[in-house]
Short mmCIF file of C-alpha atoms in Angstrom, two decimals:
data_model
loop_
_atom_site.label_atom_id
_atom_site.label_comp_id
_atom_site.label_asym_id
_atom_site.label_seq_id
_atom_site.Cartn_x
_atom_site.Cartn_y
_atom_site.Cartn_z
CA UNK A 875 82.00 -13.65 -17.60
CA UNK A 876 79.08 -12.79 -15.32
CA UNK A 877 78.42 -13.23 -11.72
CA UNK A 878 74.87 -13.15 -10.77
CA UNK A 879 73.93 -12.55 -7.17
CA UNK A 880 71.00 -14.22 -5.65
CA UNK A 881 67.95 -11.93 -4.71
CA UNK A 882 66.48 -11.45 -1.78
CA UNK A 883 63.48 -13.92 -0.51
CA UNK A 884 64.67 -16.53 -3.56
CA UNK A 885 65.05 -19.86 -2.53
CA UNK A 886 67.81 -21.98 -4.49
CA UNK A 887 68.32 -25.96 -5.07
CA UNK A 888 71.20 -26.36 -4.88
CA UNK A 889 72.87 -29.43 -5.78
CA UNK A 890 72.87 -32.60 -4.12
CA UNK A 891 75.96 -33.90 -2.41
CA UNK A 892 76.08 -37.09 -4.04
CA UNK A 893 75.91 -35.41 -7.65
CA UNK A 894 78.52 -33.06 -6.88
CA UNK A 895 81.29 -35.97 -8.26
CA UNK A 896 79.25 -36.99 -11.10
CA UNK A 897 78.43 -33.26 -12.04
CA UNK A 898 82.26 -33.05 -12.37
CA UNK A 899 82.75 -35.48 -14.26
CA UNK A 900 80.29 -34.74 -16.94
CA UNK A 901 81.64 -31.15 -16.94
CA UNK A 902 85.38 -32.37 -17.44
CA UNK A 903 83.47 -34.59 -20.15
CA UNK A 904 82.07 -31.68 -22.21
CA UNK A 905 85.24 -29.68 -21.75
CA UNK A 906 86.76 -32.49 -23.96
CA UNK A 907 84.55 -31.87 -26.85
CA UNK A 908 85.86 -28.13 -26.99
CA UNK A 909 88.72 -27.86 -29.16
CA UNK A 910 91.60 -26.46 -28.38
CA UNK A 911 91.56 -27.77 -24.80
CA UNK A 912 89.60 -25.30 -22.40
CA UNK A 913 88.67 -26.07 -18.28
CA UNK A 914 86.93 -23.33 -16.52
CA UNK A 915 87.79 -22.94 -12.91
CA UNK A 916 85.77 -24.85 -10.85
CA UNK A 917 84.66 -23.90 -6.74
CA UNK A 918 82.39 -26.16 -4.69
CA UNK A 919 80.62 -23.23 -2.37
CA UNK A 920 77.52 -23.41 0.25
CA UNK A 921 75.07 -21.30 0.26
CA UNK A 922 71.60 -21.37 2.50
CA UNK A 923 72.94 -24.71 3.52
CA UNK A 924 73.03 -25.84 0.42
CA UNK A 925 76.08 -27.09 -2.22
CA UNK A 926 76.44 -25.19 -5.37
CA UNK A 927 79.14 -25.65 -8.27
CA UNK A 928 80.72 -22.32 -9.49
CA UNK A 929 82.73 -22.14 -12.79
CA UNK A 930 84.99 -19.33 -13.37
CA UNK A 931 85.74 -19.07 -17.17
CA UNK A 932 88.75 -16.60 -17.97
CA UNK A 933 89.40 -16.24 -21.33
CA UNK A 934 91.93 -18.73 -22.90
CA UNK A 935 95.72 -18.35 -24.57
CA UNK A 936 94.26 -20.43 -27.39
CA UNK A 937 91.05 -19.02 -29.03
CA UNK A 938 89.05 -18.46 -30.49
CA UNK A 939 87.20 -22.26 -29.39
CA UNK A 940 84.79 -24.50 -31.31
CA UNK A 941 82.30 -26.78 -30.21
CA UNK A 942 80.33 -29.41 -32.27
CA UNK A 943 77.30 -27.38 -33.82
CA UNK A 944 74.93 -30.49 -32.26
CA UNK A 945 75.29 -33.38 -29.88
CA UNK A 946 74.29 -35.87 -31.97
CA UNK A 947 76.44 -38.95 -31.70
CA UNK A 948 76.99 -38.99 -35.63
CA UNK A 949 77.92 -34.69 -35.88
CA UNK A 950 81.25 -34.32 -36.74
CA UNK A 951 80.84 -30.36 -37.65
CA UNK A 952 82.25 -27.97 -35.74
CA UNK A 953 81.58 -24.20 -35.53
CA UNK A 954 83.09 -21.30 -33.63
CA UNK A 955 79.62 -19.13 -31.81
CA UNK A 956 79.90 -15.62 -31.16
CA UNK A 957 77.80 -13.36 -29.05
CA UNK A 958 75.79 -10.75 -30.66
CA UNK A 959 73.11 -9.27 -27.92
CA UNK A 960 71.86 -12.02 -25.71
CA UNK A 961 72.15 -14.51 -28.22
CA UNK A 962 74.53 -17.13 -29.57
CA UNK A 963 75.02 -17.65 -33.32
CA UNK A 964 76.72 -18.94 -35.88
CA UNK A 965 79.21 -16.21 -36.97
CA UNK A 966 79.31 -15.32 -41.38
CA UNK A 967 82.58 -15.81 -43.23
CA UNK A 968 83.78 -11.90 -42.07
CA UNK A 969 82.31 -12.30 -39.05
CA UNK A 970 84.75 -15.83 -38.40
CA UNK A 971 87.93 -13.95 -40.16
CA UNK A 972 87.25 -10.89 -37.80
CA UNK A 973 87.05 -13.65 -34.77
CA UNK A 974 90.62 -15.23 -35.67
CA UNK A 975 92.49 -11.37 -36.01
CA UNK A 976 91.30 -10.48 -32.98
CA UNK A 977 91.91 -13.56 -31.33
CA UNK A 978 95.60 -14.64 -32.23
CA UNK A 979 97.29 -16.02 -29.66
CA UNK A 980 97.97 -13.88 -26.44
CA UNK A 981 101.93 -13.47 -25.88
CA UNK A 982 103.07 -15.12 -22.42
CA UNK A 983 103.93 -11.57 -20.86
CA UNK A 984 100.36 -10.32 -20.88
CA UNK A 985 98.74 -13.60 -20.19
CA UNK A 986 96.69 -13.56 -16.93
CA UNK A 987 98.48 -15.41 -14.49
CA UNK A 988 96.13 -17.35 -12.57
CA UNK A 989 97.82 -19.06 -9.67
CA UNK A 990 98.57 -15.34 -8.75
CA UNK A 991 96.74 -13.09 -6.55
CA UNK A 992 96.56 -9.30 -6.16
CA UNK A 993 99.00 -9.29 -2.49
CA UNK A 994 101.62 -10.92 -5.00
CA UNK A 995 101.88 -7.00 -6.39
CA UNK A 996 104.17 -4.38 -4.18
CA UNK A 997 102.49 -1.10 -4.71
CA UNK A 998 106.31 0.56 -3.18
CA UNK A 999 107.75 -1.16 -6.33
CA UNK A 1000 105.07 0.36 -8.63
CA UNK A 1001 105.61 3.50 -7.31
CA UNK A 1002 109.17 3.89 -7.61
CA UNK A 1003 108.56 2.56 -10.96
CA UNK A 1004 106.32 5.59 -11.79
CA UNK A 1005 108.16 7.60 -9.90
CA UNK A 1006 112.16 6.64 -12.01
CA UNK A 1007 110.01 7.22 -15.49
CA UNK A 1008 108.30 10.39 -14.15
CA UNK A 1009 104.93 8.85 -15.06
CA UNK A 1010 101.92 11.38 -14.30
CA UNK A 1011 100.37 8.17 -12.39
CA UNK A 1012 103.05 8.65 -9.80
CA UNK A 1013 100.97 11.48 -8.16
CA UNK A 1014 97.86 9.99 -8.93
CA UNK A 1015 98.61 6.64 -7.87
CA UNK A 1016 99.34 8.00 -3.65
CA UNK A 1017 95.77 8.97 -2.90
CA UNK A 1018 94.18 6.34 -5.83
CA UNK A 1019 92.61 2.97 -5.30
CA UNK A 1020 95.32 0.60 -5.61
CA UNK A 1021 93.96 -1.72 -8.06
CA UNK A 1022 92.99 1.43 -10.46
CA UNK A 1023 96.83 2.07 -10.63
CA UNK A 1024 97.18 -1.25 -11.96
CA UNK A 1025 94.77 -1.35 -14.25
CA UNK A 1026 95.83 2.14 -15.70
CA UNK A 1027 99.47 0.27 -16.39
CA UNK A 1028 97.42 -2.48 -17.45
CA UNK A 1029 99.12 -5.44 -15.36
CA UNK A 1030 95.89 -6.99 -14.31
CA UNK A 1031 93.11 -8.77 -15.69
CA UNK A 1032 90.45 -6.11 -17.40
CA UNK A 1033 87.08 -7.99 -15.53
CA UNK A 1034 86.21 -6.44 -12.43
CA UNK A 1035 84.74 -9.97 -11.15
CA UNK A 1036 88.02 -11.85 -12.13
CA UNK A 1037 91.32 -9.29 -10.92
CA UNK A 1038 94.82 -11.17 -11.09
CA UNK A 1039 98.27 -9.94 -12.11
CA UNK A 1040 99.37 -10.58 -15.39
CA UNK A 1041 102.90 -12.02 -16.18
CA UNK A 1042 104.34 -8.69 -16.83
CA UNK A 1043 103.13 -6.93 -13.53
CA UNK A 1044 104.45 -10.20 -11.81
CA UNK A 1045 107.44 -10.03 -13.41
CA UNK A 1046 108.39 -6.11 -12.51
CA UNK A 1047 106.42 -5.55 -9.66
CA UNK A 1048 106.34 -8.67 -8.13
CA UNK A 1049 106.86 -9.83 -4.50
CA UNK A 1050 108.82 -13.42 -5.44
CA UNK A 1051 109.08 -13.83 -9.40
CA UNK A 1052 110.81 -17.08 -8.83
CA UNK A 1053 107.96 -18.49 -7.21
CA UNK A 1054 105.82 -18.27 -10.62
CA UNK A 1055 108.67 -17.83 -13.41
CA UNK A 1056 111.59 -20.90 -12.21
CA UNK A 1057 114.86 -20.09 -13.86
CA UNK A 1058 114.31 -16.69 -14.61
CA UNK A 1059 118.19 -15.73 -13.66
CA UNK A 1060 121.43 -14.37 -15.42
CA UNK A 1061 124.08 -16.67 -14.78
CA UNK A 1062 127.00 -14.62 -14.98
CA UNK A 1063 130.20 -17.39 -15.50
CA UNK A 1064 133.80 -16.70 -15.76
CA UNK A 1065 136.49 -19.51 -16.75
CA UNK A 1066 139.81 -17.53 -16.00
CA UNK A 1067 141.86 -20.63 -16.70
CA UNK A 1068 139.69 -21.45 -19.93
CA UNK A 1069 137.04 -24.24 -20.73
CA UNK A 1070 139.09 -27.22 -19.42
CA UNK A 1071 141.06 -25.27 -16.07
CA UNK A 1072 139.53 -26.51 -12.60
CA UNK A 1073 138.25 -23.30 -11.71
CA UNK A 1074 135.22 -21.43 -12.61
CA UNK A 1075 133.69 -18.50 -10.73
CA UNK A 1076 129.46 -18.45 -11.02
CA UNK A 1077 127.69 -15.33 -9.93
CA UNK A 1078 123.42 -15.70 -10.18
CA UNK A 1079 121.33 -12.73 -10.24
CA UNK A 1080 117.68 -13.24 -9.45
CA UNK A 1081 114.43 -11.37 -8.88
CA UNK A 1082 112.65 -8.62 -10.72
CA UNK A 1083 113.62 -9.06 -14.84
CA UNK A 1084 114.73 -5.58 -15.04
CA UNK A 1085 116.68 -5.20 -11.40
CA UNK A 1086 118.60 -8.81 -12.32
CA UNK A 1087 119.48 -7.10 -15.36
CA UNK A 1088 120.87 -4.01 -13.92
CA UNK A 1089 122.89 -5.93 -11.30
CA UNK A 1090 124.26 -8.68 -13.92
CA UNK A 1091 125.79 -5.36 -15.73
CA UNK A 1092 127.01 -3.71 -12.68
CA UNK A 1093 128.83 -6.94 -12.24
CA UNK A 1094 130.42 -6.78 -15.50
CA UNK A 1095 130.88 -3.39 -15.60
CA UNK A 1096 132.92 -3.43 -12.18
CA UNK A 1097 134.47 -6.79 -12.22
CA UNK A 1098 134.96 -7.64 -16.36
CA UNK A 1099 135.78 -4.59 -18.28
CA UNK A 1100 139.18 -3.11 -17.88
CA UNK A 1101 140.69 -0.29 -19.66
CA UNK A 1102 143.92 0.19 -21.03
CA UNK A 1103 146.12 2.87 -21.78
CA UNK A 1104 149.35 2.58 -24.18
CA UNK A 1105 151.30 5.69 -24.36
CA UNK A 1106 153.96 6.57 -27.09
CA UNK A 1107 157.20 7.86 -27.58
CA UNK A 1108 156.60 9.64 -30.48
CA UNK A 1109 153.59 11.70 -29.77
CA UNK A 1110 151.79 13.27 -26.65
CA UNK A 1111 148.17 11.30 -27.31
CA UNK A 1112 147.90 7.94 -25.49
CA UNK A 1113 145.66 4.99 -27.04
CA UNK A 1114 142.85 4.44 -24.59
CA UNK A 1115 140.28 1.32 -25.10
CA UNK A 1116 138.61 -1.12 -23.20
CA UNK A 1117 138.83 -5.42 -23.44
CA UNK A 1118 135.22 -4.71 -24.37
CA UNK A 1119 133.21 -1.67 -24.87
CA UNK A 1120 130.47 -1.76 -21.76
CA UNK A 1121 127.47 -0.09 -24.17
CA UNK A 1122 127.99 -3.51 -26.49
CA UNK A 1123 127.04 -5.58 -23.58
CA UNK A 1124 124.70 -3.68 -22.56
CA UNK A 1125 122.88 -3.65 -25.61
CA UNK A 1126 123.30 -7.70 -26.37
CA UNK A 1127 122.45 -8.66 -22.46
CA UNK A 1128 119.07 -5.92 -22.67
CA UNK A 1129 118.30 -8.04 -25.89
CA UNK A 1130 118.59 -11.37 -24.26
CA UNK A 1131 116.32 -10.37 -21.45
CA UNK A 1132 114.11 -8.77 -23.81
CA UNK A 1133 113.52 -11.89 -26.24
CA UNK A 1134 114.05 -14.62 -24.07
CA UNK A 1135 111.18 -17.17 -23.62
CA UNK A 1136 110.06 -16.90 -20.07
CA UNK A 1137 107.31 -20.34 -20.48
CA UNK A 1138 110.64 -22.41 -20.99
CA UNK A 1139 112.77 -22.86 -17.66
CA UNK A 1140 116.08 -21.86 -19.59
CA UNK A 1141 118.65 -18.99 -17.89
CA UNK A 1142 120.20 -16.75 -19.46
CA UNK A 1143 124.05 -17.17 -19.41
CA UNK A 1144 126.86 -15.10 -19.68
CA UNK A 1145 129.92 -16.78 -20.68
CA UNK A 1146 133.63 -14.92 -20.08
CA UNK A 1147 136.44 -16.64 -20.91
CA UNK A 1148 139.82 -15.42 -21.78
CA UNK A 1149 139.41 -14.33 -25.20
CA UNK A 1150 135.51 -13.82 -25.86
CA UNK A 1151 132.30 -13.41 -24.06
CA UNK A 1152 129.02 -15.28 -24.91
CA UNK A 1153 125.68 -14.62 -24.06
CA UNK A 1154 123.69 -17.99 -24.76
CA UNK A 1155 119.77 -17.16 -24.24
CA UNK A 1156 116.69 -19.31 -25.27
CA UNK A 1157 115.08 -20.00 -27.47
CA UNK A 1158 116.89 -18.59 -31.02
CA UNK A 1159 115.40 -15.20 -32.71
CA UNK A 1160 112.00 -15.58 -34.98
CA UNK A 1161 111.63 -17.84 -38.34
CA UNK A 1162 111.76 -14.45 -40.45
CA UNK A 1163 114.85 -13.93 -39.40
CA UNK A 1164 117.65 -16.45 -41.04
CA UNK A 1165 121.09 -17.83 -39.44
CA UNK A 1166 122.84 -18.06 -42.84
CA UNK A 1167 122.04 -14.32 -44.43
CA UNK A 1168 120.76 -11.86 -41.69
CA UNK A 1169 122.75 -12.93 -38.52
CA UNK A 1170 125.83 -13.42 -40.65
CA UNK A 1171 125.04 -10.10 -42.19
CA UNK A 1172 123.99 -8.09 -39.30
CA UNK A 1173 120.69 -7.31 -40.94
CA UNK A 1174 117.39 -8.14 -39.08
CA UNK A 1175 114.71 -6.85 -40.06
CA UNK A 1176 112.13 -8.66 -38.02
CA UNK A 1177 109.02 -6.85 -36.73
CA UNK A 1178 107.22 -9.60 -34.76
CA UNK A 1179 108.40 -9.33 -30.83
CA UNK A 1180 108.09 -12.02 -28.24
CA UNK A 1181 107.70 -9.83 -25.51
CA UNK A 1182 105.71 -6.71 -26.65
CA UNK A 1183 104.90 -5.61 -22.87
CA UNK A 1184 107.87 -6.38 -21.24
CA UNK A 1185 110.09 -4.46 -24.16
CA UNK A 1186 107.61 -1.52 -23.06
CA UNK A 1187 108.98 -1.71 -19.90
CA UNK A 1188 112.42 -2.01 -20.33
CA UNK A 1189 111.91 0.99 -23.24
CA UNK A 1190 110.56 3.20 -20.06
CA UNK A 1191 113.47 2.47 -18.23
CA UNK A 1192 116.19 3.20 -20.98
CA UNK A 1193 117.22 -0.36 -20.80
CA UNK A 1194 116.18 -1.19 -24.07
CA UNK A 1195 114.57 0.49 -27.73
CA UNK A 1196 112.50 -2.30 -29.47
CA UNK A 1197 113.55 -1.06 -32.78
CA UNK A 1198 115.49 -3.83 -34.29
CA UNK A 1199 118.60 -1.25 -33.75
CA UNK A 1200 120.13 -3.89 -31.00
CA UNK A 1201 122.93 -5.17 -33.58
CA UNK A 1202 123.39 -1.59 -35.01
CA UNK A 1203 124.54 -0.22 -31.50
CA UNK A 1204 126.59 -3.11 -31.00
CA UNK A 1205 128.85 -2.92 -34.27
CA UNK A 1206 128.80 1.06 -33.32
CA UNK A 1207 130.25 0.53 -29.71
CA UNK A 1208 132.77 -2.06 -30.58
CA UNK A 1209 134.09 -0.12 -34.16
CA UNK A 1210 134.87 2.98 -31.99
CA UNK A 1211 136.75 0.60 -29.35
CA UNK A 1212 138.20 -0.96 -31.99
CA UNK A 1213 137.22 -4.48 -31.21
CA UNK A 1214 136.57 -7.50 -33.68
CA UNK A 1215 133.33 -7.69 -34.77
CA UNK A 1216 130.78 -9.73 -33.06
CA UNK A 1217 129.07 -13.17 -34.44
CA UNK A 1218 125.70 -14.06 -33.79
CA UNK A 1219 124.47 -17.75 -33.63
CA UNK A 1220 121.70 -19.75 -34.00
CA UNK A 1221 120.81 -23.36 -35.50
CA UNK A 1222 118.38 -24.30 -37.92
CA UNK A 1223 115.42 -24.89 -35.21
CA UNK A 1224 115.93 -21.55 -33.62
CA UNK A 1225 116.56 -23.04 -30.49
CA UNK A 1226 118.90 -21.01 -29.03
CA UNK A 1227 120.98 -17.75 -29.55
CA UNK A 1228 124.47 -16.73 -28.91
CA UNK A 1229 125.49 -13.11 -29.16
CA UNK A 1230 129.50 -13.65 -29.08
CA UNK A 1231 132.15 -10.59 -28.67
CA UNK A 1232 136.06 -10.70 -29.15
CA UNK A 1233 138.27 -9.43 -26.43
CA UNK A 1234 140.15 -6.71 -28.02
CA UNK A 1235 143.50 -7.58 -29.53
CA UNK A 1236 145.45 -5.14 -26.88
CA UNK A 1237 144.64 -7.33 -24.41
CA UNK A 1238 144.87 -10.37 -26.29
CA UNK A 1239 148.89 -9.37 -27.26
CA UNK A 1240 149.29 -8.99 -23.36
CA UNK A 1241 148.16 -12.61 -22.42
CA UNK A 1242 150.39 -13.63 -25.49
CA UNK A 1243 153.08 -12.41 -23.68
CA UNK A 1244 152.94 -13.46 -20.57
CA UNK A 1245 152.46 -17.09 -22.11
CA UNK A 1246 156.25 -16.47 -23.92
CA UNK A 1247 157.31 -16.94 -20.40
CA UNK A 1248 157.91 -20.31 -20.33
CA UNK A 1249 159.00 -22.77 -17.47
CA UNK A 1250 162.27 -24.81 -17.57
CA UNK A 1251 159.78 -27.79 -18.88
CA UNK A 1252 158.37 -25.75 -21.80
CA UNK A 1253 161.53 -24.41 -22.76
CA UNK A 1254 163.08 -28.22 -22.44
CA UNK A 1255 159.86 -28.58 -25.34
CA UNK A 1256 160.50 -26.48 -27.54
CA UNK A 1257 164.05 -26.90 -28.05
CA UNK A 1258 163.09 -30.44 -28.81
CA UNK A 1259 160.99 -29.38 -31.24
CA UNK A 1260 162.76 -27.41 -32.86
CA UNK A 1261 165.69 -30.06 -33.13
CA UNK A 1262 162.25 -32.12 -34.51
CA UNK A 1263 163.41 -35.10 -31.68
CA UNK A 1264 159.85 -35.55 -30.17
CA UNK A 1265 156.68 -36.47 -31.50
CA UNK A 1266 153.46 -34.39 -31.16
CA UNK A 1267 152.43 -37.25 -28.81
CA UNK A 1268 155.39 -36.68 -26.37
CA UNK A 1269 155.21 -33.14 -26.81
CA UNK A 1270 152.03 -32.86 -25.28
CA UNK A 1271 152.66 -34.86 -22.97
CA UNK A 1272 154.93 -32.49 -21.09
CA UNK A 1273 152.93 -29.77 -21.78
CA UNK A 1274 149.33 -30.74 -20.79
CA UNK A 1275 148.65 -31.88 -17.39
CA UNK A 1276 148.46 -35.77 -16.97
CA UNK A 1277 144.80 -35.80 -16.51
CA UNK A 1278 144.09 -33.27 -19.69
CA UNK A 1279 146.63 -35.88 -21.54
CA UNK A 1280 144.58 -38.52 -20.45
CA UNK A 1281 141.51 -37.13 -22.14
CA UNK A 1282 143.20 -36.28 -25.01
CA UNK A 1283 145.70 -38.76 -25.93
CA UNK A 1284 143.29 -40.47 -28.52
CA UNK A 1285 142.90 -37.43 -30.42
CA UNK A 1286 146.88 -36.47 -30.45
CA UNK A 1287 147.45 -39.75 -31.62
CA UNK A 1288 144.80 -39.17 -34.54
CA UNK A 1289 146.95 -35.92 -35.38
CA UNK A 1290 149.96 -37.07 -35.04
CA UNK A 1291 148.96 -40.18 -37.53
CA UNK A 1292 147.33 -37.85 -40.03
CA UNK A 1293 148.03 -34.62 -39.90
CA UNK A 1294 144.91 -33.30 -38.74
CA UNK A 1295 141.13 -34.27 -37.75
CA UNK A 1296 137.56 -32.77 -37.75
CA UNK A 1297 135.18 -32.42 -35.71
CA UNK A 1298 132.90 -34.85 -36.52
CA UNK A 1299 136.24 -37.59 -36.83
CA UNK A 1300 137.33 -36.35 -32.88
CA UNK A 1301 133.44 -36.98 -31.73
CA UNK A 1302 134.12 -40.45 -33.36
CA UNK A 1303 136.91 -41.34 -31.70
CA UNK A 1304 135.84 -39.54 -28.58
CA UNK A 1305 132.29 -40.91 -28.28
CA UNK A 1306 131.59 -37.69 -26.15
CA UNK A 1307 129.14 -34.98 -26.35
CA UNK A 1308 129.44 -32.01 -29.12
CA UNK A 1309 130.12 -29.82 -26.16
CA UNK A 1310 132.88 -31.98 -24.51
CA UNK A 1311 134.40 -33.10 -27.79
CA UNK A 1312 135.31 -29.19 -28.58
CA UNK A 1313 136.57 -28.30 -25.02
CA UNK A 1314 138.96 -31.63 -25.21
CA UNK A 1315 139.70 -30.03 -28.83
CA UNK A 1316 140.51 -26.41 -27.31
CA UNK A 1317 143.08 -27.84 -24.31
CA UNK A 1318 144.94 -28.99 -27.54
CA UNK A 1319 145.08 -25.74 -29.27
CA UNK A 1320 145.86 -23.84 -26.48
CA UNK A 1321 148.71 -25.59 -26.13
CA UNK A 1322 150.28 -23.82 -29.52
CA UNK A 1323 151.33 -26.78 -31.01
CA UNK A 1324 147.75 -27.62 -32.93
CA UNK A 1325 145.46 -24.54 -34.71
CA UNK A 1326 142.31 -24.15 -36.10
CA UNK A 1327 141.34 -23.60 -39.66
CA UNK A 1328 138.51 -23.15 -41.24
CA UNK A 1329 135.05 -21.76 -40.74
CA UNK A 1330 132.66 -22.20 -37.80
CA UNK A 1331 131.10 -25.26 -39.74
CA UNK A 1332 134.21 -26.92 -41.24
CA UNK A 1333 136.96 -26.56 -38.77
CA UNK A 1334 139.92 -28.57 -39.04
CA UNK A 1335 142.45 -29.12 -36.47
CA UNK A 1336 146.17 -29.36 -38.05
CA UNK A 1337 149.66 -29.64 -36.81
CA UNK A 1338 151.45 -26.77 -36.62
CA UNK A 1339 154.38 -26.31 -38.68
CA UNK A 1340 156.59 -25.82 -35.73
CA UNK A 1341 155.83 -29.06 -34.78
CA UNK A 1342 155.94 -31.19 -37.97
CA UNK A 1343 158.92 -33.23 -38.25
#
């Protein structure tokens, strides 16, 4: 893109004020016939008195761009033109290869932004930036031109006529991220009471990508993890380990920021409930990498990265390594607390991703235990049931509160009739939502009187033998 300035003493048409609309149109017209879809910027500026159209043409996310190779009402050929000295021609078979490799698709994070403008940087945030990865621009950058520092760390547009932030820069250095990225958050959400108890605690962390993600595992770190120490009679050495190892969230939150998809308006959340923490992100990991055999398997061996700039950035700050060594770490920290190992999810359309780890069983004995204490009610249950003088049905009834029984009673009457149900047979009878369907499912189980068999695909539901008349 070139900007030519008028000279001295020339005098300049202009275009007529009447033709300015119709200009438009025909422009928007010929814009049509480019393929993929491509609209410069356009400006209506006076100059000498007189109107003149502008068009600012950035390069696209979608080249390289053909045209038809005539106007001729009957051409149907199109061609892709390159530049070679002042002329444009018809590039030769290498020449149109060369023109694709170098012109795949740009990734979102080093896309120009161009509803941006250069005051939407904070040179204080750059600097401490450069300053917290002891950058040699740091000392450079005090006495520097201010857009040079920028360009050196190559968050702005490379054309000195055309200077705008690029995602990335907005992203990091950025004065109000939310005002060009929506949704960018960690949702941090705890259900201490599990998926169907009244109360739920939300906690959102906003702003700068890498400063959400340090507060969102401050959070966790000070409010979530707890450590526990179980001493013995028989020997000086106390067991020491954590409900979950800090440096395995760490690692599977870094990678959610990391290779999330900031175009879509999805958060990232953080699920805790009593037994397990999920962290659900969007959309699901690459195509090369498959559900069945490498997430199962822990292996991924996928080299192709959403987010090549922004992984540079986190890499800088220690917050991430970008060397496919995210699920290695994980297995490592949760092995030496001695914690279940994780599971990592995703459906056949890669739309989403679920990186889910196990409380560890220390801490799930000690919630067992406390449940053994049992109110006058409960205990008035389970002798019944172990006399086998109450149904599943009445059972529950006394157990669950009268609104969960309300929501369930179709489904305990399914058990109770055959034994057991599925999925798929509770969603039936239900007519709910996939979601809703397995939280009504889980108020059952956690009552103790139902469990859950089977693998993540074919669960089945089944009366428990204590139960069973």
């Amino acid at each position: 893109m070139k900007i030519c300035f008028p000279k001295s003493g020339c005098v300049y048409r202009g275009v007529p004020i009447n033709k300015i609309d119709t200009y438009q149109k025909d422009l928007f017209a010929k814009c049509k016939l480019i393929w993929s879809a491509y609209m410069p910027i356009v400006g209506i500026e006076a100059y000498q008195e007189k109107q003149f159209i502008i068009l600012w043409c950035p390069g696209g996310d979608n080249r390289p761009y053909s045209s038809l190779k005539t106007m001729a009402r009957d051409n149907k050929e199109r061609i892709h033109y390159i530049r070679k000295a002042s002329n444009m021609v018809e590039p030769s078979d290498d020449e149109e290869k060369d023109l694709f490799n170098l012109a795949n698709r740009v990734p979102f994070d080093d896309r120009v932004n161009h509803q941006a403008e250069m005051s939407d940087l904070n040179i204080t945030l750059i600097q401490n930036y450069l300053k917290e990865v002891k950058s040699s621009l740091y000392e450079k950058s005090k006495p520097r031109d201010y857009v040079e520092v920028c360009r050196d760390m190559n968050i702005i547009s490379n054309l000195p006529e055309y200077v705008k932030p690029k995602n990335v820069g907005l992203m990091f250095f950025g004065m109000d991220p939310d005002k060009f990225f929506p949704y960018t958050q960690i949702d941090v959400v705890q259900f201490p009471e599990g998926l169907g108890g009244n109360n739920i605690i939300e906690n959102t962390f906003k702003g700068l990508i890498h400063q959400q993600l340090r507060d969102a595992l401050r959070f966790v770190k000070n409010t979530i993890i707890t450590e526990k120490v179980v001493k013995h009679p028989d020997r000086a050495e106390a067991d020491r380990f954590f409900n979950y190892p800090y440096a395995a969230i760490e690692e599977a939150l870094s990678n959610a920021v990391y290779h999330r998809a900031y175009d879509v308006r999805e958060l990232i959340e953080v699920r805790i409930e009593r037994d397990r923490i999920e962290i659900v992100s969007f959309p699901g990991p690459d195509r090369s990498v498959t559900p069945q055999e490498g997430l199962k398997n822990y292996r991924v061996s996928n080299r192709r990265y959403r987010n090549r700039r922004i992984g540079d950035f986190l890499k800088e700050l220690h917050l991430t390594e970008g060397r496919n060594t995210g699920f290695k770490k994980i297995l490592n920290a949760l092995e030496a607390n001695g914690s279940p190992k994780p599971e990592f999810e995703t459906d056949a359309d890669h739309s989403y991703f679920i990186s889910r780890l196990f409380v560890h069983e220390g801490f799930l004995k000690e919630e067992n235990e406390k449940e053994r204490v049992l109110t006058p009610s409960m205990k008035e249950v389970s002798n019944f049931n172990q006399k086998n003088e109450r149904s599943l049905s009445k059972v529950l009834s006394v157990v669950l509160s009268k609104k969960d029984y309300s929501k369930v009673e179709k489904l305990i009457a399914y058990i109770e009739k055959n034994g057991a149900i599925t999925r798929k047979e509770a969603k039936n009878i239900c007519n709910k939502s996939s979601a809703t369907v397995r939280r009504y499912l889980k108020k059952i189980v956690d009552s103790g009187y139902v469990e859950m068999q089977g693998s993540t695909n074919n669960v089945i539901y089944r009366v428990c033998n204590k139960t069973k008349k």
